[in-house]
PDB file of C-alpha atoms in Angstrom:
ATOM      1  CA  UNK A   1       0.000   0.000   0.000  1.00 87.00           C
ATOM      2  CA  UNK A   2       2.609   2.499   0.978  1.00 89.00           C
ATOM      3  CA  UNK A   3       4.090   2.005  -2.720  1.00 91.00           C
ATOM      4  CA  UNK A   4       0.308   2.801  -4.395  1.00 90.00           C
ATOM      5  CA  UNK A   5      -0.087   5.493  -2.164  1.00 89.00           C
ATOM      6  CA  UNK A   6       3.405   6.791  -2.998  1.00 91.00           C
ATOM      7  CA  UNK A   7       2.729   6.786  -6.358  1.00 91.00           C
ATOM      8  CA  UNK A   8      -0.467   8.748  -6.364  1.00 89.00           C
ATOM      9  CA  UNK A   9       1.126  11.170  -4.236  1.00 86.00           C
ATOM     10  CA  UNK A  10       3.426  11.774  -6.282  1.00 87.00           C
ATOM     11  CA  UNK A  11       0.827  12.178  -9.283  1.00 85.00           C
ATOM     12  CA  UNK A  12      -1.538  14.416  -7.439  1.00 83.00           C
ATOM     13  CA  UNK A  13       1.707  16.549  -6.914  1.00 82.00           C
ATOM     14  CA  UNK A  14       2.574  16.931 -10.452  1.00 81.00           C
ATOM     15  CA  UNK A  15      -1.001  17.363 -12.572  1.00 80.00           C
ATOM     16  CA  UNK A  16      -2.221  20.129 -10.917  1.00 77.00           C
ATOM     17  CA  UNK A  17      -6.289  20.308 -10.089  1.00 80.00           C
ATOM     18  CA  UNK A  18      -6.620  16.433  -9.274  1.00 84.00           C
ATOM     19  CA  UNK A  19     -10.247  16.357  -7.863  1.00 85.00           C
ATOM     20  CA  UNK A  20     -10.796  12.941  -7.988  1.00 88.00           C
ATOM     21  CA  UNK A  21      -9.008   9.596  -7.914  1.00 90.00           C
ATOM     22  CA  UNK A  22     -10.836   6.974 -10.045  1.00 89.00           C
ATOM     23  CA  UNK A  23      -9.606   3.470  -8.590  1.00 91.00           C
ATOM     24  CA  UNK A  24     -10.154   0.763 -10.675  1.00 91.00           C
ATOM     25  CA  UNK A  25      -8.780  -2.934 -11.084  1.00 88.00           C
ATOM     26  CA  UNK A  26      -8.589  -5.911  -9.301  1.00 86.00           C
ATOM     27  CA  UNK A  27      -7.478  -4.529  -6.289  1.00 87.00           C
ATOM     28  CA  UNK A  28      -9.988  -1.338  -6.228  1.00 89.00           C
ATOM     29  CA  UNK A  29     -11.882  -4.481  -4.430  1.00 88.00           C
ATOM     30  CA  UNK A  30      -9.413  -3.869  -1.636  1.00 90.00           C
ATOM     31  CA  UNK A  31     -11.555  -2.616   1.743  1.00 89.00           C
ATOM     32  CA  UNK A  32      -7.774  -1.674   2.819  1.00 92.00           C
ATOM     33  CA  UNK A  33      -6.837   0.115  -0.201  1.00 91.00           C
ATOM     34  CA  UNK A  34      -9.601   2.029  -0.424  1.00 90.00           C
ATOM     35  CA  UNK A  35      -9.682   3.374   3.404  1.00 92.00           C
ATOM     36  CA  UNK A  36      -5.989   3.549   2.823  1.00 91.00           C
ATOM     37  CA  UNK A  37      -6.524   6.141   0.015  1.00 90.00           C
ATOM     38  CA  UNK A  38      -9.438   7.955   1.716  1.00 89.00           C
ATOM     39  CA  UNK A  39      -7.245   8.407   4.821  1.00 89.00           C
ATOM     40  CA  UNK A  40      -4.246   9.578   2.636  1.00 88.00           C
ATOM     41  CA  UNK A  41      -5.814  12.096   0.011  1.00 84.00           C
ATOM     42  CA  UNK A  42      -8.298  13.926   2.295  1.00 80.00           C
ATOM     43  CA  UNK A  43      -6.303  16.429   3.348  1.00 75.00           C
ATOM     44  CA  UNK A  44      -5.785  17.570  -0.420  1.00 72.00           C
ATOM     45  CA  UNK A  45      -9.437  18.079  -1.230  1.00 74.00           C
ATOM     46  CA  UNK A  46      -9.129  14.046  -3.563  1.00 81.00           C
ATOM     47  CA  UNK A  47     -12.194  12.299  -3.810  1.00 86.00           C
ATOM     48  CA  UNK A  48     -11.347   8.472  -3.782  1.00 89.00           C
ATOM     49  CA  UNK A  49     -14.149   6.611  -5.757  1.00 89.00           C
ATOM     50  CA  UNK A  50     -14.842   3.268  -6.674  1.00 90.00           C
ATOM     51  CA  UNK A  51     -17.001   2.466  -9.182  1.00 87.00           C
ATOM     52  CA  UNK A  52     -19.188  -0.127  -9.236  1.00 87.00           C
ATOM     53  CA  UNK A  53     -17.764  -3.396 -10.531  1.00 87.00           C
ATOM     54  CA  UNK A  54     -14.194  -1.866 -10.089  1.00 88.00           C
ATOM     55  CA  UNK A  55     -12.738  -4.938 -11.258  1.00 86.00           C
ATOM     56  CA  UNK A  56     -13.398  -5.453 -14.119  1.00 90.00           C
ATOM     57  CA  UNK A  57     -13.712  -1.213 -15.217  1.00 88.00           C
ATOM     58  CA  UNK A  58     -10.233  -2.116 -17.157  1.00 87.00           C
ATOM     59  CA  UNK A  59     -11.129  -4.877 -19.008  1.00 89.00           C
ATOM     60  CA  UNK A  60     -14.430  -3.343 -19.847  1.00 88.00           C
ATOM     61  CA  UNK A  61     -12.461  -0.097 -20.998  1.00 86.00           C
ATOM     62  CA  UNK A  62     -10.450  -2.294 -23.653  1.00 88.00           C
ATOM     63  CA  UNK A  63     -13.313  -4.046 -24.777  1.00 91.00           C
ATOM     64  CA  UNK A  64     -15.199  -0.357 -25.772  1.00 88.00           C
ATOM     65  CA  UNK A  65     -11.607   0.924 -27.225  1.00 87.00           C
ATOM     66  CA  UNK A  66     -11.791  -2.439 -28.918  1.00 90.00           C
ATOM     67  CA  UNK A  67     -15.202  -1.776 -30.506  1.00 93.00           C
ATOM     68  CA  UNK A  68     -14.864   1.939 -30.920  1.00 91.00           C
ATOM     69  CA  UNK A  69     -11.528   3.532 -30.982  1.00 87.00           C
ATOM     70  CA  UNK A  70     -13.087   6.972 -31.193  1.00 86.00           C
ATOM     71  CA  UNK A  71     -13.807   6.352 -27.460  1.00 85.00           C
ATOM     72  CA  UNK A  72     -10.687   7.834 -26.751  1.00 87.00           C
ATOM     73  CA  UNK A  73     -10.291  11.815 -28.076  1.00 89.00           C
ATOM     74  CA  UNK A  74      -7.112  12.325 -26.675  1.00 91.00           C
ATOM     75  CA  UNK A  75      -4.013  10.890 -24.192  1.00 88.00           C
ATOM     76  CA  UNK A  76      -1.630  12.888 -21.518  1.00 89.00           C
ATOM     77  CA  UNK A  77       1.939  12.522 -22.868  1.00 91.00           C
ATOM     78  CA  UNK A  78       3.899  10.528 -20.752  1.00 89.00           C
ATOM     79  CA  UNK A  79       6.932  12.482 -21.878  1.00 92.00           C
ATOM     80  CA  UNK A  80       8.074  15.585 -23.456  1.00 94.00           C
ATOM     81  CA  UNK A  81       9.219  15.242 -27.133  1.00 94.00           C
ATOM     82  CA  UNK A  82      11.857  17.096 -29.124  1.00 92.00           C
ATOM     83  CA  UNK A  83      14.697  17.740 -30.844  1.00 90.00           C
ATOM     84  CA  UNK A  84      18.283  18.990 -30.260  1.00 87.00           C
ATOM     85  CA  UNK A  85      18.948  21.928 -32.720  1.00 87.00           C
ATOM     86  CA  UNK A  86      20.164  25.461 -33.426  1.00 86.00           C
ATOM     87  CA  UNK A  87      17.914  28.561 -33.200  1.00 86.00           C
ATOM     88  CA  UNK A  88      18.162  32.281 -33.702  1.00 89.00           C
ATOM     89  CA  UNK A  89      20.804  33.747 -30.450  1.00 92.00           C
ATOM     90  CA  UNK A  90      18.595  35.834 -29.001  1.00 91.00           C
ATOM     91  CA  UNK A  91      21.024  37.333 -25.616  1.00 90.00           C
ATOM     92  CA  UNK A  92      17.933  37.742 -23.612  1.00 93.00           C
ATOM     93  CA  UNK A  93      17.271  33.918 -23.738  1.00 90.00           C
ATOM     94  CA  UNK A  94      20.884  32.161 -23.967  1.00 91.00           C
ATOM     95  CA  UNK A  95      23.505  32.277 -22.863  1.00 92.00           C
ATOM     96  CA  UNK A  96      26.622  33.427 -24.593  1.00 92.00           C
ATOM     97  CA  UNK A  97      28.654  30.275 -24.085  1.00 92.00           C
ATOM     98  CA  UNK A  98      25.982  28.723 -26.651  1.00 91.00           C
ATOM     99  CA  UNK A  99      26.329  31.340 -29.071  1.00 92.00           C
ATOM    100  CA  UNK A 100      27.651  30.320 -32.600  1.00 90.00           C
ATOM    101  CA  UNK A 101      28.340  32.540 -35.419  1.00 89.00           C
ATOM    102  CA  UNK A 102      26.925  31.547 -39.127  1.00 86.00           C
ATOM    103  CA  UNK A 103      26.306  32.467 -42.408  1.00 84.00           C
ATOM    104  CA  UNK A 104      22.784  32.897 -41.257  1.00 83.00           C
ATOM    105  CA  UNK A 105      23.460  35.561 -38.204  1.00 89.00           C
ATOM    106  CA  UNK A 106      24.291  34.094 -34.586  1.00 92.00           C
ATOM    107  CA  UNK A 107      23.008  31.132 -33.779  1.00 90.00           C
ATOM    108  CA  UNK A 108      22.097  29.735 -30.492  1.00 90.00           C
ATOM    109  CA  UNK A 109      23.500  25.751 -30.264  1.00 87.00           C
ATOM    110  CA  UNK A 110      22.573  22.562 -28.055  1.00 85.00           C
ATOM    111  CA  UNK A 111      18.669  24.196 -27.921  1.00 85.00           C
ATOM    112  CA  UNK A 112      16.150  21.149 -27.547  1.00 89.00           C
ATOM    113  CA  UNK A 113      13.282  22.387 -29.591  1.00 87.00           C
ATOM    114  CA  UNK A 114      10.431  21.232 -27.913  1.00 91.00           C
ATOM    115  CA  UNK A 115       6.865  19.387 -29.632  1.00 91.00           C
ATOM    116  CA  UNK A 116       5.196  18.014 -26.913  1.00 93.00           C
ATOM    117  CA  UNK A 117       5.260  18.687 -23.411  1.00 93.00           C
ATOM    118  CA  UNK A 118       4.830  15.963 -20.645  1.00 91.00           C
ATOM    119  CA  UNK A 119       1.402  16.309 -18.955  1.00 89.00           C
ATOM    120  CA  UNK A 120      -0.121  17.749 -22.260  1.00 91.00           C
ATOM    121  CA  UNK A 121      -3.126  16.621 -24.010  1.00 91.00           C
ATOM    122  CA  UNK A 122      -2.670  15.174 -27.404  1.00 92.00           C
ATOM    123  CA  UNK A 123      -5.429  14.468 -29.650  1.00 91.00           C
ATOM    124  CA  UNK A 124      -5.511  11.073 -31.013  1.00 89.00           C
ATOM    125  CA  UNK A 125      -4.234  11.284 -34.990  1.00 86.00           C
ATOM    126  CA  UNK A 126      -3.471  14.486 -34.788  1.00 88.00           C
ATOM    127  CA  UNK A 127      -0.593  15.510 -36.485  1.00 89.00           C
ATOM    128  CA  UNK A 128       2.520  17.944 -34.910  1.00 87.00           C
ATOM    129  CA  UNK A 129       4.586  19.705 -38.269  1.00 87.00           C
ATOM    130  CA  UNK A 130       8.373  21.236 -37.446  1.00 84.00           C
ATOM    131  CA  UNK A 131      10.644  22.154 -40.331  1.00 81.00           C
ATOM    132  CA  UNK A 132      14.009  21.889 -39.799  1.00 79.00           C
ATOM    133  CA  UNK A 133      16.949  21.698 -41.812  1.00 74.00           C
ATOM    134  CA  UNK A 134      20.599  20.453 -41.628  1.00 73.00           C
ATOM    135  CA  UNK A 135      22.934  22.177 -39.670  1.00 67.00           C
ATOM    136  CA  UNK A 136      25.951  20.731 -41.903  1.00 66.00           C
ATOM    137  CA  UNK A 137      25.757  20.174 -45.412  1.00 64.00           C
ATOM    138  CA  UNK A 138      27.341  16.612 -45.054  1.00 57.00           C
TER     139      UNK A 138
END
């Protein structure tokens, strides 16, 4: 329990306005777990609910994404997604030790050019464009 509990903490710390935790699974059927959760998170305003056949919630959950894909509109990135590459020097941003001269004006170096953020919603199929180019002709 002190693992779980942990865990959640550490999630309810992170994604900011948690109002409720939705336990689900085989052992949401746990009368421990669930006091243990109640006790832990009621001090930060968390509702702990259970639903009703908690169970089996995950396996029904596949079974609808299974049938109907569109179920799902979008996912919270696990991670945040990017690239390392040069941008524009601007000297209010970066500092100088990054700073690169080019045919193209100063150039900042090392910059990881962010596309996704962890914690962000992503719609499903939706597609995320950057153009970038070569730094190096070879």
């Amino acid at each position: 329990l002190d693992n779980i509990s942990q865990h959640v903490r550490e999630l309810v710390r992170v994604v900011k306005g948690i109002r409720c935790i939705l336990v689900v699974g085989g052992f949401a059927e746990s009368p421990f777990l669930i006091k243990r959760m109640e006790s832990d998170f009621s001090n930060v305003e968390c509702r702990v609910l259970r639903p009703r056949d908690a169970s089996i919630a995950v396996v029904k959950g596949a079974a609808m994404y299974g049938q109907n894909p569109d179920v799902i509109t979008a996912r919270i990135s696990k991670y945040t997604y990017g690239v390392r590459t040069r941008m524009p020097f601007d000297k209010k941003k970066h500092p100088e030790s990054k700073r690169v001269d080019s045919k193209k004006g100063p150039r900042c170096t090392d910059i990881f050019n962010k596309f996704i953020l962890m914690n962000d919603s992503v719609e499903c199929g939706k597609l995320i464009e950057r153009s970038l180019w070569p730094v190096h002709k070879d």
